[in-house]
PDB file of C-alpha atoms in Angstrom:
ATOM      1  CA  MET Y   1    -112.135-212.630 -58.924  1.00 50.00           C
ATOM      2  CA  THR Y   2    -114.081-213.356 -62.123  1.00 47.00           C
ATOM      3  CA  ARG Y   3    -116.128-216.469 -62.686  1.00 43.00           C
ATOM      4  CA  ARG Y   4    -113.613-217.675 -65.296  1.00 44.00           C
ATOM      5  CA  SER Y   5    -110.686-217.189 -62.858  1.00 44.00           C
ATOM      6  CA  SER Y   6    -112.555-219.030 -60.111  1.00 46.00           C
ATOM      7  CA  LEU Y   7    -113.211-221.969 -62.420  1.00 39.00           C
ATOM      8  CA  ALA Y   8    -109.547-222.128 -63.438  1.00 43.00           C
ATOM      9  CA  LEU Y   9    -108.457-222.131 -59.786  1.00 40.00           C
ATOM     10  CA  VAL Y  10    -110.825-224.989 -58.968  1.00 40.00           C
ATOM     11  CA  VAL Y  11    -109.461-227.052 -61.840  1.00 40.00           C
ATOM     12  CA  LEU Y  12    -105.871-226.370 -60.740  1.00 40.00           C
ATOM     13  CA  LEU Y  13    -106.537-227.300 -57.124  1.00 41.00           C
ATOM     14  CA  THR Y  14    -108.343-230.450 -58.236  1.00 47.00           C
ATOM     15  CA  CYS Y  15    -105.541-231.661 -60.532  1.00 47.00           C
ATOM     16  CA  LEU Y  16    -102.561-230.619 -58.401  1.00 42.00           C
ATOM     17  CA  PRO Y  17    -102.638-233.608 -55.989  1.00 47.00           C
ATOM     18  CA  CYS Y  18    -102.768-236.047 -58.901  1.00 47.00           C
ATOM     19  CA  PHE Y  19     -99.888-234.266 -60.642  1.00 39.00           C
ATOM     20  CA  LEU Y  20     -97.743-234.255 -57.514  1.00 40.00           C
ATOM     21  CA  GLY Y  21     -98.650-237.881 -56.847  1.00 46.00           C
ATOM     22  CA  SER Y  22     -97.556-238.899 -60.322  1.00 44.00           C
ATOM     23  CA  MET Y  23     -94.219-237.122 -59.786  1.00 39.00           C
ATOM     24  CA  VAL Y  24     -93.595-238.988 -56.531  1.00 39.00           C
ATOM     25  CA  SER Y  25     -94.671-242.279 -58.052  1.00 42.00           C
ATOM     26  CA  GLY Y  26     -92.387-241.703 -61.032  1.00 43.00           C
ATOM     27  CA  ALA Y  27     -89.485-240.929 -58.749  1.00 40.00           C
ATOM     28  CA  GLN Y  28     -90.034-244.192 -56.875  1.00 42.00           C
ATOM     29  CA  GLU Y  29     -89.924-246.179 -60.107  1.00 40.00           C
ATOM     30  CA  ILE Y  30     -86.406-245.021 -61.011  1.00 40.00           C
ATOM     31  CA  PRO Y  31     -84.286-248.208 -60.785  1.00 43.00           C
ATOM     32  CA  ARG Y  32     -81.595-248.130 -58.119  1.00 41.00           C
ATOM     33  CA  LYS Y  33     -78.105-248.954 -59.267  1.00 41.00           C
ATOM     34  CA  GLU Y  34     -77.043-252.154 -57.540  1.00 43.00           C
ATOM     35  CA  LYS Y  35     -73.458-252.586 -56.434  1.00 48.00           C
ATOM     36  CA  LYS Y  36     -71.752-255.456 -58.211  1.00 65.00           C
ATOM     37  CA  GLY Y  37     -69.322-257.811 -56.486  1.00 80.00           C
ATOM     38  CA  VAL Y  38     -65.654-258.163 -57.388  1.00 89.00           C
ATOM     39  CA  ASN Y  39     -64.844-260.929 -59.877  1.00 92.00           C
ATOM     40  CA  VAL Y  40     -62.107-262.765 -57.983  1.00 93.00           C
ATOM     41  CA  LEU Y  41     -61.427-265.164 -60.880  1.00 92.00           C
ATOM     42  CA  LYS Y  42     -60.088-262.223 -62.873  1.00 92.00           C
ATOM     43  CA  TYR Y  43     -57.053-262.167 -60.570  1.00 94.00           C
ATOM     44  CA  PHE Y  44     -56.320-265.901 -60.710  1.00 94.00           C
ATOM     45  CA  GLY Y  45     -53.691-267.313 -63.048  1.00 91.00           C
ATOM     46  CA  ALA Y  46     -51.679-264.074 -62.975  1.00 88.00           C
ATOM     47  CA  SER Y  47     -47.948-264.316 -63.675  1.00 88.00           C
ATOM     48  CA  ASP Y  48     -47.351-262.124 -60.610  1.00 95.00           C
ATOM     49  CA  PRO Y  49     -49.815-263.154 -57.869  1.00 96.00           C
ATOM     50  CA  ARG Y  50     -48.499-260.511 -55.460  1.00 96.00           C
ATOM     51  CA  HIS Y  51     -49.356-257.755 -57.911  1.00 97.00           C
ATOM     52  CA  ALA Y  52     -52.723-259.431 -58.459  1.00 96.00           C
ATOM     53  CA  ALA Y  53     -53.290-259.251 -54.683  1.00 97.00           C
ATOM     54  CA  GLU Y  54     -52.799-255.480 -54.693  1.00 97.00           C
ATOM     55  CA  GLU Y  55     -55.125-255.064 -57.666  1.00 97.00           C
ATOM     56  CA  LEU Y  56     -57.811-257.234 -56.072  1.00 97.00           C
ATOM     57  CA  GLU Y  57     -57.602-255.354 -52.783  1.00 97.00           C
ATOM     58  CA  ARG Y  58     -57.861-252.010 -54.564  1.00 96.00           C
ATOM     59  CA  ALA Y  59     -60.880-253.173 -56.572  1.00 96.00           C
ATOM     60  CA  ALA Y  60     -62.600-254.536 -53.464  1.00 96.00           C
ATOM     61  CA  ILE Y  61     -62.096-251.318 -51.522  1.00 95.00           C
ATOM     62  CA  GLU Y  62     -63.296-249.154 -54.419  1.00 95.00           C
ATOM     63  CA  ASN Y  63     -66.362-251.388 -54.737  1.00 94.00           C
ATOM     64  CA  GLY Y  64     -67.096-251.094 -51.029  1.00 95.00           C
ATOM     65  CA  SER Y  65     -66.940-254.877 -50.591  1.00 95.00           C
ATOM     66  CA  ASP Y  66     -66.835-256.483 -47.151  1.00 95.00           C
ATOM     67  CA  LEU Y  67     -63.368-258.058 -47.093  1.00 96.00           C
ATOM     68  CA  ASP Y  68     -64.336-260.445 -44.292  1.00 96.00           C
ATOM     69  CA  TYR Y  69     -67.608-261.737 -45.718  1.00 95.00           C
ATOM     70  CA  ILE Y  70     -67.667-265.538 -46.139  1.00 94.00           C
ATOM     71  CA  GLU Y  71     -70.275-266.997 -48.456  1.00 92.00           C
ATOM     72  CA  PRO Y  72     -72.321-269.745 -46.754  1.00 91.00           C
ATOM     73  CA  THR Y  73     -71.217-273.261 -47.654  1.00 85.00           C
ATOM     74  CA  GLN Y  74     -73.786-275.391 -49.463  1.00 78.00           C
ATOM     75  CA  LEU Y  75     -73.292-278.960 -48.258  1.00 77.00           C
ATOM     76  CA  SER Y  76     -76.128-280.560 -50.180  1.00 70.00           C
ATOM     77  CA  ILE Y  77     -78.259-280.235 -53.295  1.00 72.00           C
ATOM     78  CA  PRO Y  78     -81.921-281.288 -52.900  1.00 75.00           C
ATOM     79  CA  ASP Y  79     -82.141-283.068 -56.272  1.00 75.00           C
ATOM     80  CA  ASP Y  80     -78.710-284.714 -56.074  1.00 74.00           C
ATOM     81  CA  LYS Y  81     -78.404-287.275 -53.297  1.00 72.00           C
ATOM     82  CA  LYS Y  82     -74.890-288.208 -54.457  1.00 76.00           C
ATOM     83  CA  TYR Y  83     -73.575-284.652 -54.191  1.00 80.00           C
ATOM     84  CA  GLU Y  84     -70.420-284.496 -52.080  1.00 87.00           C
ATOM     85  CA  PRO Y  85     -68.893-280.983 -51.916  1.00 87.00           C
ATOM     86  CA  PHE Y  86     -65.493-282.163 -50.720  1.00 93.00           C
ATOM     87  CA  ARG Y  87     -64.945-284.960 -53.242  1.00 93.00           C
ATOM     88  CA  ILE Y  88     -61.806-284.490 -55.337  1.00 95.00           C
ATOM     89  CA  SER Y  89     -61.704-286.083 -58.789  1.00 93.00           C
ATOM     90  CA  THR Y  90     -58.837-286.252 -61.264  1.00 94.00           C
ATOM     91  CA  ALA Y  91     -58.302-288.372 -64.368  1.00 91.00           C
ATOM     92  CA  ARG Y  92     -57.023-291.256 -62.229  1.00 90.00           C
ATOM     93  CA  ARG Y  93     -58.461-290.971 -58.735  1.00 93.00           C
ATOM     94  CA  THR Y  94     -61.516-289.878 -56.822  1.00 93.00           C
ATOM     95  CA  PHE Y  95     -61.342-289.434 -53.072  1.00 93.00           C
ATOM     96  CA  ILE Y  96     -62.643-287.519 -50.072  1.00 94.00           C
ATOM     97  CA  PRO Y  97     -59.744-286.314 -47.878  1.00 94.00           C
ATOM     98  CA  THR Y  98     -59.747-287.374 -44.230  1.00 93.00           C
ATOM     99  CA  GLN Y  99     -56.826-285.179 -43.132  1.00 95.00           C
ATOM    100  CA  VAL Y 100     -55.329-281.860 -44.249  1.00 96.00           C
ATOM    101  CA  ALA Y 101     -52.285-283.542 -45.846  1.00 97.00           C
ATOM    102  CA  ASP Y 102     -50.837-286.997 -46.361  1.00 96.00           C
ATOM    103  CA  ASP Y 103     -47.835-287.949 -44.229  1.00 96.00           C
ATOM    104  CA  GLU Y 104     -45.635-288.295 -47.316  1.00 96.00           C
ATOM    105  CA  PHE Y 105     -46.461-284.771 -48.457  1.00 97.00           C
ATOM    106  CA  ARG Y 106     -45.825-283.349 -44.976  1.00 97.00           C
ATOM    107  CA  SER Y 107     -42.417-285.017 -44.938  1.00 97.00           C
ATOM    108  CA  GLU Y 108     -41.558-283.589 -48.353  1.00 97.00           C
ATOM    109  CA  LEU Y 109     -42.443-280.061 -47.252  1.00 97.00           C
ATOM    110  CA  THR Y 110     -40.354-280.449 -44.086  1.00 97.00           C
ATOM    111  CA  ARG Y 111     -37.399-281.737 -46.110  1.00 97.00           C
ATOM    112  CA  LEU Y 112     -37.521-278.791 -48.498  1.00 97.00           C
ATOM    113  CA  LYS Y 113     -37.552-276.363 -45.565  1.00 96.00           C
ATOM    114  CA  GLN Y 114     -34.582-278.067 -43.913  1.00 97.00           C
ATOM    115  CA  GLU Y 115     -32.662-277.823 -47.200  1.00 97.00           C
ATOM    116  CA  GLY Y 116     -33.440-274.104 -47.510  1.00 97.00           C
ATOM    117  CA  LYS Y 117     -35.761-274.637 -50.480  1.00 97.00           C
ATOM    118  CA  GLU Y 118     -38.865-272.968 -49.041  1.00 95.00           C
ATOM    119  CA  ASN Y 119     -39.340-270.955 -52.241  1.00 96.00           C
ATOM    120  CA  SER Y 120     -39.416-274.033 -54.483  1.00 96.00           C
ATOM    121  CA  PRO Y 121     -42.706-273.913 -56.422  1.00 97.00           C
ATOM    122  CA  LEU Y 122     -44.966-276.947 -56.183  1.00 98.00           C
ATOM    123  CA  ILE Y 123     -47.997-277.776 -58.306  1.00 98.00           C
ATOM    124  CA  CYS Y 124     -50.665-278.906 -55.876  1.00 98.00           C
ATOM    125  CA  ILE Y 125     -54.351-279.446 -55.372  1.00 98.00           C
ATOM    126  CA  LEU Y 126     -55.606-277.077 -52.700  1.00 98.00           C
ATOM    127  CA  GLN Y 127     -58.988-277.744 -51.128  1.00 97.00           C
ATOM    128  CA  THR Y 128     -60.658-275.447 -48.610  1.00 96.00           C
ATOM    129  CA  ASN Y 129     -63.328-276.534 -46.137  1.00 95.00           C
ATOM    130  CA  ARG Y 130     -65.451-273.469 -46.936  1.00 94.00           C
ATOM    131  CA  HIS Y 131     -65.488-270.429 -49.202  1.00 94.00           C
ATOM    132  CA  LEU Y 132     -62.697-267.929 -48.620  1.00 95.00           C
ATOM    133  CA  SER Y 133     -63.218-264.298 -47.727  1.00 96.00           C
ATOM    134  CA  LEU Y 134     -61.722-261.613 -49.925  1.00 96.00           C
ATOM    135  CA  ARG Y 135     -59.183-260.859 -47.201  1.00 97.00           C
ATOM    136  CA  GLU Y 136     -58.055-264.496 -47.107  1.00 97.00           C
ATOM    137  CA  THR Y 137     -57.857-264.679 -50.895  1.00 97.00           C
ATOM    138  CA  ILE Y 138     -55.773-261.501 -51.026  1.00 97.00           C
ATOM    139  CA  SER Y 139     -53.467-262.878 -48.336  1.00 97.00           C
ATOM    140  CA  LEU Y 140     -52.910-266.115 -50.258  1.00 97.00           C
ATOM    141  CA  LEU Y 141     -52.139-264.256 -53.478  1.00 97.00           C
ATOM    142  CA  ARG Y 142     -49.777-262.023 -51.546  1.00 97.00           C
ATOM    143  CA  SER Y 143     -47.935-265.086 -50.239  1.00 97.00           C
ATOM    144  CA  GLY Y 144     -47.056-266.034 -53.817  1.00 97.00           C
ATOM    145  CA  ILE Y 145     -49.771-268.575 -54.658  1.00 97.00           C
ATOM    146  CA  THR Y 146     -50.941-268.757 -58.256  1.00 97.00           C
ATOM    147  CA  PHE Y 147     -54.482-270.087 -58.561  1.00 97.00           C
ATOM    148  CA  TYR Y 148     -55.377-272.076 -61.667  1.00 96.00           C
ATOM    149  CA  GLU Y 149     -58.662-273.750 -62.540  1.00 90.00           C
ATOM    150  CA  ASP Y 150     -60.947-275.485 -60.093  1.00 93.00           C
ATOM    151  CA  ILE Y 151     -61.380-279.248 -60.257  1.00 91.00           C
ATOM    152  CA  SER Y 152     -64.305-279.473 -57.827  1.00 89.00           C
ATOM    153  CA  ASP Y 153     -66.444-277.115 -55.755  1.00 86.00           C
ATOM    154  CA  PHE Y 154     -63.781-276.374 -53.159  1.00 94.00           C
ATOM    155  CA  ALA Y 155     -60.586-277.682 -54.803  1.00 96.00           C
ATOM    156  CA  ARG Y 156     -58.312-275.848 -57.208  1.00 97.00           C
ATOM    157  CA  ILE Y 157     -54.944-276.468 -58.854  1.00 98.00           C
ATOM    158  CA  VAL Y 158     -52.323-274.049 -57.528  1.00 98.00           C
ATOM    159  CA  LYS Y 159     -48.642-273.233 -57.819  1.00 98.00           C
ATOM    160  CA  ILE Y 160     -47.440-272.645 -54.279  1.00 98.00           C
ATOM    161  CA  PRO Y 161     -44.046-272.071 -52.621  1.00 97.00           C
ATOM    162  CA  ALA Y 162     -43.123-275.082 -50.461  1.00 97.00           C
ATOM    163  CA  GLY Y 163     -42.712-272.910 -47.348  1.00 97.00           C
ATOM    164  CA  VAL Y 164     -46.167-271.405 -47.795  1.00 97.00           C
ATOM    165  CA  ALA Y 165     -47.675-274.880 -48.177  1.00 98.00           C
ATOM    166  CA  LEU Y 166     -46.021-275.958 -44.930  1.00 97.00           C
ATOM    167  CA  GLU Y 167     -47.382-272.943 -43.053  1.00 96.00           C
ATOM    168  CA  MET Y 168     -50.830-273.493 -44.523  1.00 96.00           C
ATOM    169  CA  LEU Y 169     -51.204-276.867 -42.791  1.00 97.00           C
ATOM    170  CA  ASN Y 170     -52.452-275.001 -39.721  1.00 94.00           C
ATOM    171  CA  ALA Y 171     -54.867-272.691 -41.557  1.00 96.00           C
ATOM    172  CA  PRO Y 172     -58.474-272.941 -40.272  1.00 95.00           C
ATOM    173  CA  TYR Y 173     -59.888-272.974 -43.810  1.00 96.00           C
ATOM    174  CA  LEU Y 174     -57.671-275.786 -45.130  1.00 97.00           C
ATOM    175  CA  GLY Y 175     -59.475-278.938 -46.154  1.00 96.00           C
ATOM    176  CA  TRP Y 176     -56.611-280.707 -47.909  1.00 97.00           C
ATOM    177  CA  ILE Y 177     -53.437-279.983 -49.830  1.00 98.00           C
ATOM    178  CA  GLY Y 178     -51.352-282.438 -51.799  1.00 97.00           C
ATOM    179  CA  GLU Y 179     -49.305-282.961 -54.918  1.00 97.00           C
ATOM    180  CA  PHE Y 180     -50.969-282.726 -58.302  1.00 97.00           C
ATOM    181  CA  LYS Y 181     -49.373-285.915 -59.560  1.00 96.00           C
ATOM    182  CA  ALA Y 182     -48.363-286.717 -63.127  1.00 96.00           C
ATOM    183  CA  THR Y 183     -50.816-289.624 -63.106  1.00 95.00           C
ATOM    184  CA  ASP Y 184     -53.634-287.196 -62.215  1.00 96.00           C
ATOM    185  CA  LYS Y 185     -53.277-285.684 -65.666  1.00 96.00           C
ATOM    186  CA  TYR Y 186     -54.382-288.535 -67.937  1.00 95.00           C
ATOM    187  CA  ALA Y 187     -56.722-291.498 -67.928  1.00 91.00           C
ATOM    188  CA  PRO Y 188     -55.556-295.073 -68.529  1.00 88.00           C
ATOM    189  CA  PRO Y 189     -55.099-295.689 -72.267  1.00 83.00           C
ATOM    190  CA  ASN Y 190     -57.437-297.816 -74.333  1.00 83.00           C
ATOM    191  CA  GLU Y 191     -57.307-299.393 -77.754  1.00 80.00           C
ATOM    192  CA  SER Y 192     -59.092-296.503 -79.479  1.00 81.00           C
ATOM    193  CA  ASP Y 193     -56.372-294.013 -78.524  1.00 84.00           C
ATOM    194  CA  SER Y 194     -54.054-292.830 -81.281  1.00 83.00           C
ATOM    195  CA  ASP Y 195     -50.389-293.815 -81.172  1.00 85.00           C
ATOM    196  CA  GLN Y 196     -49.480-290.686 -83.127  1.00 88.00           C
ATOM    197  CA  ALA Y 197     -51.135-287.685 -81.449  1.00 93.00           C
ATOM    198  CA  SER Y 198     -52.563-286.305 -78.190  1.00 94.00           C
ATOM    199  CA  TYR Y 199     -54.130-283.147 -76.817  1.00 96.00           C
ATOM    200  CA  VAL Y 200     -52.104-281.431 -74.086  1.00 97.00           C
ATOM    201  CA  GLU Y 201     -53.806-278.761 -71.993  1.00 97.00           C
ATOM    202  CA  SER Y 202     -51.546-276.116 -70.440  1.00 97.00           C
ATOM    203  CA  LEU Y 203     -52.015-274.366 -67.107  1.00 97.00           C
ATOM    204  CA  GLU Y 204     -50.582-271.127 -68.471  1.00 96.00           C
ATOM    205  CA  GLY Y 205     -51.410-271.095 -72.158  1.00 96.00           C
ATOM    206  CA  ASP Y 206     -48.876-271.091 -74.975  1.00 97.00           C
ATOM    207  CA  LYS Y 207     -45.292-270.146 -74.133  1.00 97.00           C
ATOM    208  CA  PRO Y 208     -42.008-270.644 -76.036  1.00 97.00           C
ATOM    209  CA  LYS Y 209     -40.592-272.483 -73.008  1.00 97.00           C
ATOM    210  CA  PHE Y 210     -43.417-275.003 -73.122  1.00 98.00           C
ATOM    211  CA  ARG Y 211     -42.841-275.683 -76.800  1.00 98.00           C
ATOM    212  CA  SER Y 212     -39.136-276.027 -76.061  1.00 98.00           C
ATOM    213  CA  ASP Y 213     -39.879-278.547 -73.306  1.00 98.00           C
ATOM    214  CA  MET Y 214     -41.798-280.738 -75.737  1.00 97.00           C
ATOM    215  CA  LYS Y 215     -39.153-280.382 -78.414  1.00 97.00           C
ATOM    216  CA  SER Y 216     -36.558-281.630 -75.910  1.00 97.00           C
ATOM    217  CA  LEU Y 217     -38.714-284.756 -75.559  1.00 97.00           C
ATOM    218  CA  GLY Y 218     -38.712-285.197 -79.322  1.00 96.00           C
ATOM    219  CA  ILE Y 219     -42.360-284.151 -79.556  1.00 96.00           C
ATOM    220  CA  GLU Y 220     -43.636-281.748 -82.217  1.00 96.00           C
ATOM    221  CA  VAL Y 221     -46.407-279.221 -81.656  1.00 97.00           C
ATOM    222  CA  LEU Y 222     -48.855-279.688 -84.530  1.00 96.00           C
ATOM    223  CA  ASP Y 223     -51.391-277.040 -83.520  1.00 97.00           C
ATOM    224  CA  TYR Y 224     -52.525-274.864 -80.635  1.00 98.00           C
ATOM    225  CA  TYR Y 225     -56.069-273.916 -79.580  1.00 97.00           C
ATOM    226  CA  PRO Y 226     -55.983-270.726 -77.475  1.00 97.00           C
ATOM    227  CA  LEU Y 227     -59.604-270.947 -76.318  1.00 96.00           C
ATOM    228  CA  THR Y 228     -58.881-274.145 -74.378  1.00 96.00           C
ATOM    229  CA  LYS Y 229     -55.129-273.551 -73.925  1.00 97.00           C
ATOM    230  CA  THR Y 230     -54.504-276.894 -75.613  1.00 97.00           C
ATOM    231  CA  TYR Y 231     -51.713-278.177 -77.847  1.00 98.00           C
ATOM    232  CA  LEU Y 232     -52.120-280.909 -80.434  1.00 96.00           C
ATOM    233  CA  VAL Y 233     -48.831-282.806 -80.334  1.00 96.00           C
ATOM    234  CA  SER Y 234     -47.162-285.646 -82.211  1.00 94.00           C
ATOM    235  CA  ALA Y 235     -47.166-288.101 -79.320  1.00 92.00           C
ATOM    236  CA  GLY Y 236     -49.521-290.950 -78.601  1.00 87.00           C
ATOM    237  CA  ARG Y 237     -50.493-292.920 -75.530  1.00 86.00           C
ATOM    238  CA  ASN Y 238     -46.993-294.362 -75.052  1.00 89.00           C
ATOM    239  CA  ARG Y 239     -45.555-290.887 -74.331  1.00 93.00           C
ATOM    240  CA  ARG Y 240     -48.149-289.611 -71.862  1.00 93.00           C
ATOM    241  CA  SER Y 241     -46.053-290.228 -68.764  1.00 94.00           C
ATOM    242  CA  ASP Y 242     -43.181-288.189 -70.259  1.00 96.00           C
ATOM    243  CA  ILE Y 243     -45.461-285.265 -71.097  1.00 97.00           C
ATOM    244  CA  ALA Y 244     -47.271-285.410 -67.746  1.00 97.00           C
ATOM    245  CA  ALA Y 245     -43.962-284.945 -65.908  1.00 97.00           C
ATOM    246  CA  LEU Y 246     -43.833-281.356 -67.212  1.00 98.00           C
ATOM    247  CA  TRP Y 247     -45.073-279.064 -64.411  1.00 97.00           C
ATOM    248  CA  TRP Y 248     -47.194-276.844 -66.642  1.00 97.00           C
ATOM    249  CA  VAL Y 249     -49.301-279.663 -68.083  1.00 98.00           C
ATOM    250  CA  ARG Y 250     -52.890-279.621 -66.822  1.00 97.00           C
ATOM    251  CA  SER Y 251     -54.212-282.676 -68.655  1.00 96.00           C
ATOM    252  CA  ILE Y 252     -53.573-285.032 -71.550  1.00 96.00           C
ATOM    253  CA  SER Y 253     -56.413-286.447 -73.585  1.00 92.00           C
ATOM    254  CA  ALA Y 254     -56.545-288.933 -76.395  1.00 90.00           C
ATOM    255  CA  VAL Y 255     -56.952-288.394 -80.092  1.00 89.00           C
ATOM    256  CA  GLU Y 256     -58.980-291.324 -81.382  1.00 82.00           C
ATOM    257  CA  LYS Y 257     -57.661-293.515 -84.140  1.00 71.00           C
ATOM    258  CA  PRO Y 258     -59.188-292.798 -87.574  1.00 65.00           C
ATOM    259  CA  GLY Y 259     -62.332-294.786 -88.276  1.00 47.00           C
ATOM    260  CA  ILE Y 260     -63.217-295.360 -84.608  1.00 42.00           C
ATOM    261  CA  LEU Y 261     -66.516-293.872 -83.472  1.00 40.00           C
TER     262      LEU Y 261
END
């Protein structure tokens, strides 16, 4: 071996560990692709909740999600001493349920079952006493429940068959279920409220049937805002109770009189 060859070999042997080390180090720095969770909210509000259940289950399985995992329940917030996770607030009432259902609501569900009206849809507030697992959520969708928006941490507006609501009274995750009343949809009027117009938020967006419902009340739709699913209608504070009786109405809010700050 020549002197030049020997020198080249020494250089190679000296640099090789560093080169290999840099390769290993580089390989370790390659970011690992994290598995994302399934966005359950994507399947809420569907016109066919049973189909949504199948789609959610398929997505969860493909994602490799644990169908039985239950997110821990946060019962307090360090910087908020007034935080109450099970408080329910609507435009007219704020309360913390002490039982899973009021006696009046239980009686109504029993009556509907006795009359063979188990499939009658009811608009309710459904509160759970903890987070639901994916399996439980899929099961509820499969039973025909349509989930709308949440109104507190564990409470959500739902459309639910009367028979399913009756069966749910024994569910271990049920905190409370009751009617979403017409009076829950709007605050008491005040002098600054317009007598000529109101905003009406819909649970299911803009539909010809909804416009027809308002027309039958003699109310004109002046505009519609798709981002908030809200109609501007030609009805003031004196017509709120009539509008609130429509099942698809989520809330009614005032349009202030001109000139009032």
